[in-house]
PDB file of C-alpha atoms and ligand atoms in Angstrom:
ATOM      1  CA  UNK A   1       0.343 -14.421  -8.409  1.00 75.00           C
ATOM      2  CA  UNK A   2      -1.196 -10.974  -8.810  1.00 93.00           C
ATOM      3  CA  UNK A   3       0.804  -7.822  -9.546  1.00 94.00           C
ATOM      4  CA  UNK A   4       1.115  -6.862  -5.888  1.00 97.00           C
ATOM      5  CA  UNK A   5       2.452 -10.280  -4.848  1.00 97.00           C
ATOM      6  CA  UNK A   6       5.052 -10.270  -7.614  1.00 98.00           C
ATOM      7  CA  UNK A   7       6.127  -6.687  -6.886  1.00 98.00           C
ATOM      8  CA  UNK A   8       6.251  -7.419  -3.151  1.00 98.00           C
ATOM      9  CA  UNK A   9       8.550 -10.394  -3.682  1.00 98.00           C
ATOM     10  CA  UNK A  10      10.902  -8.350  -5.886  1.00 98.00           C
ATOM     11  CA  UNK A  11      10.906  -5.347  -3.541  1.00 98.00           C
ATOM     12  CA  UNK A  12      11.593  -7.569  -0.514  1.00 98.00           C
ATOM     13  CA  UNK A  13      14.525  -9.166  -2.307  1.00 98.00           C
ATOM     14  CA  UNK A  14      15.838  -5.708  -3.193  1.00 98.00           C
ATOM     15  CA  UNK A  15      15.474  -4.532   0.427  1.00 98.00           C
ATOM     16  CA  UNK A  16      17.613  -7.502   1.418  1.00 98.00           C
ATOM     17  CA  UNK A  17      20.407  -6.028  -0.701  1.00 98.00           C
ATOM     18  CA  UNK A  18      20.047  -2.490   0.717  1.00 98.00           C
ATOM     19  CA  UNK A  19      23.160  -0.713   1.953  1.00 98.00           C
ATOM     20  CA  UNK A  20      21.841   1.064   5.025  1.00 98.00           C
ATOM     21  CA  UNK A  21      24.496   0.904   7.758  1.00 98.00           C
ATOM     22  CA  UNK A  22      23.632   4.379   9.082  1.00 98.00           C
ATOM     23  CA  UNK A  23      19.847   4.250   9.421  1.00 98.00           C
ATOM     24  CA  UNK A  24      19.582   0.454   9.509  1.00 98.00           C
ATOM     25  CA  UNK A  25      16.349   1.041   7.639  1.00 98.00           C
ATOM     26  CA  UNK A  26      16.200  -1.187   4.587  1.00 98.00           C
ATOM     27  CA  UNK A  27      13.900  -0.259   1.730  1.00 98.00           C
ATOM     28  CA  UNK A  28      13.162  -1.992  -1.568  1.00 98.00           C
ATOM     29  CA  UNK A  29      11.214  -0.787  -4.562  1.00 98.00           C
ATOM     30  CA  UNK A  30       9.816  -2.668  -7.556  1.00 98.00           C
ATOM     31  CA  UNK A  31       8.327  -1.153 -10.690  1.00 98.00           C
ATOM     32  CA  UNK A  32       6.004  -2.881 -13.143  1.00 98.00           C
ATOM     33  CA  UNK A  33       6.256  -1.173 -16.524  1.00 98.00           C
ATOM     34  CA  UNK A  34       3.715  -0.945 -19.315  1.00 95.00           C
ATOM     35  CA  UNK A  35       5.533  -3.778 -21.157  1.00 97.00           C
ATOM     36  CA  UNK A  36       5.174  -6.113 -18.163  1.00 97.00           C
ATOM     37  CA  UNK A  37       8.782  -6.052 -17.050  1.00 98.00           C
ATOM     38  CA  UNK A  38       9.840  -5.493 -13.446  1.00 98.00           C
ATOM     39  CA  UNK A  39      12.752  -3.377 -12.235  1.00 98.00           C
ATOM     40  CA  UNK A  40      13.885  -3.104  -8.644  1.00 98.00           C
ATOM     41  CA  UNK A  41      16.175  -1.042  -6.463  1.00 98.00           C
ATOM     42  CA  UNK A  42      17.235  -0.561  -2.862  1.00 98.00           C
ATOM     43  CA  UNK A  43      18.447   2.348  -0.763  1.00 98.00           C
ATOM     44  CA  UNK A  44      22.191   3.023  -0.868  1.00 98.00           C
ATOM     45  CA  UNK A  45      23.446   5.186   1.986  1.00 98.00           C
ATOM     46  CA  UNK A  46      26.688   7.093   2.310  1.00 98.00           C
ATOM     47  CA  UNK A  47      28.817   8.294   5.200  1.00 98.00           C
ATOM     48  CA  UNK A  48      28.068  11.763   3.832  1.00 98.00           C
ATOM     49  CA  UNK A  49      24.358  11.390   4.592  1.00 98.00           C
ATOM     50  CA  UNK A  50      22.800  13.594   1.856  1.00 98.00           C
ATOM     51  CA  UNK A  51      24.630  11.600  -0.805  1.00 98.00           C
ATOM     52  CA  UNK A  52      22.557   8.485  -0.042  1.00 98.00           C
ATOM     53  CA  UNK A  53      19.845   7.460  -2.476  1.00 98.00           C
ATOM     54  CA  UNK A  54      16.353   6.050  -1.938  1.00 98.00           C
ATOM     55  CA  UNK A  55      15.195   2.653  -3.176  1.00 98.00           C
ATOM     56  CA  UNK A  56      12.826   4.384  -5.605  1.00 98.00           C
ATOM     57  CA  UNK A  57      15.703   6.232  -7.276  1.00 98.00           C
ATOM     58  CA  UNK A  58      17.563   2.943  -7.745  1.00 98.00           C
ATOM     59  CA  UNK A  59      14.547   1.203  -9.280  1.00 99.00           C
ATOM     60  CA  UNK A  60      13.877   4.148 -11.590  1.00 98.00           C
ATOM     61  CA  UNK A  61      17.495   4.179 -12.751  1.00 98.00           C
ATOM     62  CA  UNK A  62      17.258   0.442 -13.489  1.00 98.00           C
ATOM     63  CA  UNK A  63      14.050   1.031 -15.487  1.00 98.00           C
ATOM     64  CA  UNK A  64      15.596   3.800 -17.575  1.00 98.00           C
ATOM     65  CA  UNK A  65      18.736   1.746 -18.139  1.00 98.00           C
ATOM     66  CA  UNK A  66      16.458  -1.088 -19.272  1.00 98.00           C
ATOM     67  CA  UNK A  67      15.157   1.181 -22.017  1.00 98.00           C
ATOM     68  CA  UNK A  68      11.745   1.811 -20.457  1.00 98.00           C
ATOM     69  CA  UNK A  69      10.039   4.889 -19.085  1.00 97.00           C
ATOM     70  CA  UNK A  70       6.409   4.054 -18.267  1.00 98.00           C
ATOM     71  CA  UNK A  71       5.530   3.020 -14.722  1.00 98.00           C
ATOM     72  CA  UNK A  72       2.294   1.006 -14.576  1.00 98.00           C
ATOM     73  CA  UNK A  73       2.491   0.202 -10.860  1.00 98.00           C
ATOM     74  CA  UNK A  74       5.141   0.687  -8.215  1.00 98.00           C
ATOM     75  CA  UNK A  75       5.607  -0.883  -4.796  1.00 98.00           C
ATOM     76  CA  UNK A  76       7.752   0.381  -1.939  1.00 98.00           C
ATOM     77  CA  UNK A  77       8.611  -2.089   0.783  1.00 98.00           C
ATOM     78  CA  UNK A  78      10.140  -1.201   4.136  1.00 98.00           C
ATOM     79  CA  UNK A  79      11.533  -3.852   6.419  1.00 92.00           C
ATOM     80  CA  UNK A  80       9.625  -2.304   9.314  1.00 96.00           C
ATOM     81  CA  UNK A  81       6.388  -2.514  11.297  1.00 97.00           C
ATOM     82  CA  UNK A  82       5.199   0.732   9.758  1.00 95.00           C
ATOM     83  CA  UNK A  83       4.017   1.290   6.247  1.00 97.00           C
ATOM     84  CA  UNK A  84       6.148   4.057   4.766  1.00 95.00           C
ATOM     85  CA  UNK A  85       5.273   6.419   1.962  1.00 97.00           C
ATOM     86  CA  UNK A  86       7.769   7.796  -0.571  1.00 98.00           C
ATOM     87  CA  UNK A  87       9.594  11.000   0.340  1.00 98.00           C
ATOM     88  CA  UNK A  88       8.694  14.203  -1.489  1.00 98.00           C
ATOM     89  CA  UNK A  89      11.620  13.967  -3.898  1.00 98.00           C
ATOM     90  CA  UNK A  90      10.699  10.386  -4.813  1.00 98.00           C
ATOM     91  CA  UNK A  91       7.063  11.370  -5.400  1.00 98.00           C
ATOM     92  CA  UNK A  92       8.369  13.837  -7.966  1.00 98.00           C
ATOM     93  CA  UNK A  93      10.649  11.156  -9.463  1.00 98.00           C
ATOM     94  CA  UNK A  94       7.735   8.718  -9.787  1.00 98.00           C
ATOM     95  CA  UNK A  95       5.413  11.363 -11.252  1.00 98.00           C
ATOM     96  CA  UNK A  96       7.906  11.992 -14.071  1.00 98.00           C
ATOM     97  CA  UNK A  97       7.259   8.479 -15.423  1.00 98.00           C
ATOM     98  CA  UNK A  98       3.679   7.669 -14.359  1.00 98.00           C
ATOM     99  CA  UNK A  99       0.123   8.689 -15.152  1.00 97.00           C
ATOM    100  CA  UNK A 100      -1.671  10.347 -12.234  1.00 97.00           C
ATOM    101  CA  UNK A 101      -3.790   7.234 -11.650  1.00 98.00           C
ATOM    102  CA  UNK A 102      -0.828   4.852 -11.411  1.00 98.00           C
ATOM    103  CA  UNK A 103      -1.029   2.834  -8.178  1.00 98.00           C
ATOM    104  CA  UNK A 104       1.704   3.267  -5.579  1.00 98.00           C
ATOM    105  CA  UNK A 105       1.639   0.279  -3.230  1.00 98.00           C
ATOM    106  CA  UNK A 106       3.261   0.689   0.177  1.00 98.00           C
ATOM    107  CA  UNK A 107       4.076  -2.465   2.121  1.00 98.00           C
ATOM    108  CA  UNK A 108       5.601  -3.380   5.447  1.00 98.00           C
ATOM    109  CA  UNK A 109       7.229  -6.455   6.956  1.00 97.00           C
ATOM    110  CA  UNK A 110       3.893  -7.580   8.421  1.00 96.00           C
ATOM    111  CA  UNK A 111       2.564  -8.067   4.906  1.00 91.00           C
ATOM    112  CA  UNK A 112       0.196  -5.099   5.113  1.00 97.00           C
ATOM    113  CA  UNK A 113      -0.240  -3.100   1.912  1.00 98.00           C
ATOM    114  CA  UNK A 114      -1.760   0.345   1.420  1.00 98.00           C
ATOM    115  CA  UNK A 115      -2.371   1.708  -2.069  1.00 98.00           C
ATOM    116  CA  UNK A 116      -2.773   5.302  -3.242  1.00 98.00           C
ATOM    117  CA  UNK A 117      -2.276   6.776  -6.697  1.00 98.00           C
ATOM    118  CA  UNK A 118       0.708   8.970  -7.454  1.00 98.00           C
ATOM    119  CA  UNK A 119      -1.795  11.784  -8.102  1.00 98.00           C
ATOM    120  CA  UNK A 120      -3.074  11.422  -4.546  1.00 98.00           C
ATOM    121  CA  UNK A 121       0.459  11.359  -3.141  1.00 98.00           C
ATOM    122  CA  UNK A 122       1.565  14.356  -5.190  1.00 98.00           C
ATOM    123  CA  UNK A 123      -1.431  16.601  -5.841  1.00 97.00           C
ATOM    124  CA  UNK A 124      -0.754  19.506  -8.187  1.00 94.00           C
ATOM    125  CA  UNK A 125       2.740  18.178  -8.850  1.00 93.00           C
ATOM    126  CA  UNK A 126       4.989  20.076 -11.237  1.00 93.00           C
ATOM    127  CA  UNK A 127       4.621  18.253 -14.570  1.00 86.00           C
ATOM    128  CA  UNK A 128       5.454  20.671 -17.345  1.00 84.00           C
ATOM    129  CA  UNK A 129       6.557  24.203 -18.039  1.00 91.00           C
TER     130      UNK A 129
HETATM  131  N1  THU B   1      14.173   5.611   2.135  1.00 85.33           N
HETATM  132  C1  THU B   1      13.900   5.054   0.911  1.00 85.33           C
HETATM  133  O1  THU B   1      14.749   4.397   0.312  1.00 85.33           O
HETATM  134  N2  THU B   1      12.678   5.255   0.394  1.00 85.33           N
HETATM  135  C2  THU B   1      11.645   5.896   1.000  1.00 85.33           C
HETATM  136  O2  THU B   1      10.543   5.983   0.447  1.00 85.33           O
HETATM  137  C3  THU B   1      11.842   6.488   2.330  1.00 85.33           C
HETATM  138  C4  THU B   1      13.220   6.423   2.867  1.00 85.33           C
HETATM  139  C5  THU B   1      15.498   5.379   2.733  1.00 85.33           C
HETATM  140  C6  THU B   1      16.432   6.548   2.737  1.00 85.33           C
HETATM  141  C7  THU B   1      17.379   6.184   3.880  1.00 85.33           C
HETATM  142  O3  THU B   1      18.400   5.347   3.368  1.00 85.33           O
HETATM  143  C8  THU B   1      16.515   5.373   4.823  1.00 85.33           C
HETATM  144  O4  THU B   1      15.355   4.992   4.088  1.00 85.33           O
HETATM  145  C9  THU B   1      16.088   6.121   6.071  1.00 85.33           C
HETATM  146  O5  THU B   1      15.511   7.327   5.760  1.00 85.33           O
END
């Protein structure tokens, strides 16, 4: 299996565990790190809507808790017909731990995958001060 297939499987599994009773929109995210390990996360909503967290935030928290901080590739899967792209806040979260040329794969339930780099998704992102 190539990286995308492995990440897709993990992200789909994570989406299956999503807590999304309000939007009914389940999202999963899987991160391949520079050491070859994979971390995943799902969206976790809340009755107080802004308190909910994206799948990307969950996967990133798992990666940091696993003692790693270098994203090699990341895949976001939505259990929908459409391919979705990470929200602005999640682009910033990803950019914190990835080189500009790191691939961000975006996949839907039809098995379609679109890939852009985090640099393309977040041009001129705030990196340092
Ligand atoms: N969501 C994610 O988890 N990741 C994204 O990239 C886009 C949106 C979640 C947030 C919310 O729980 C649901 O999808 C609908 O917006």
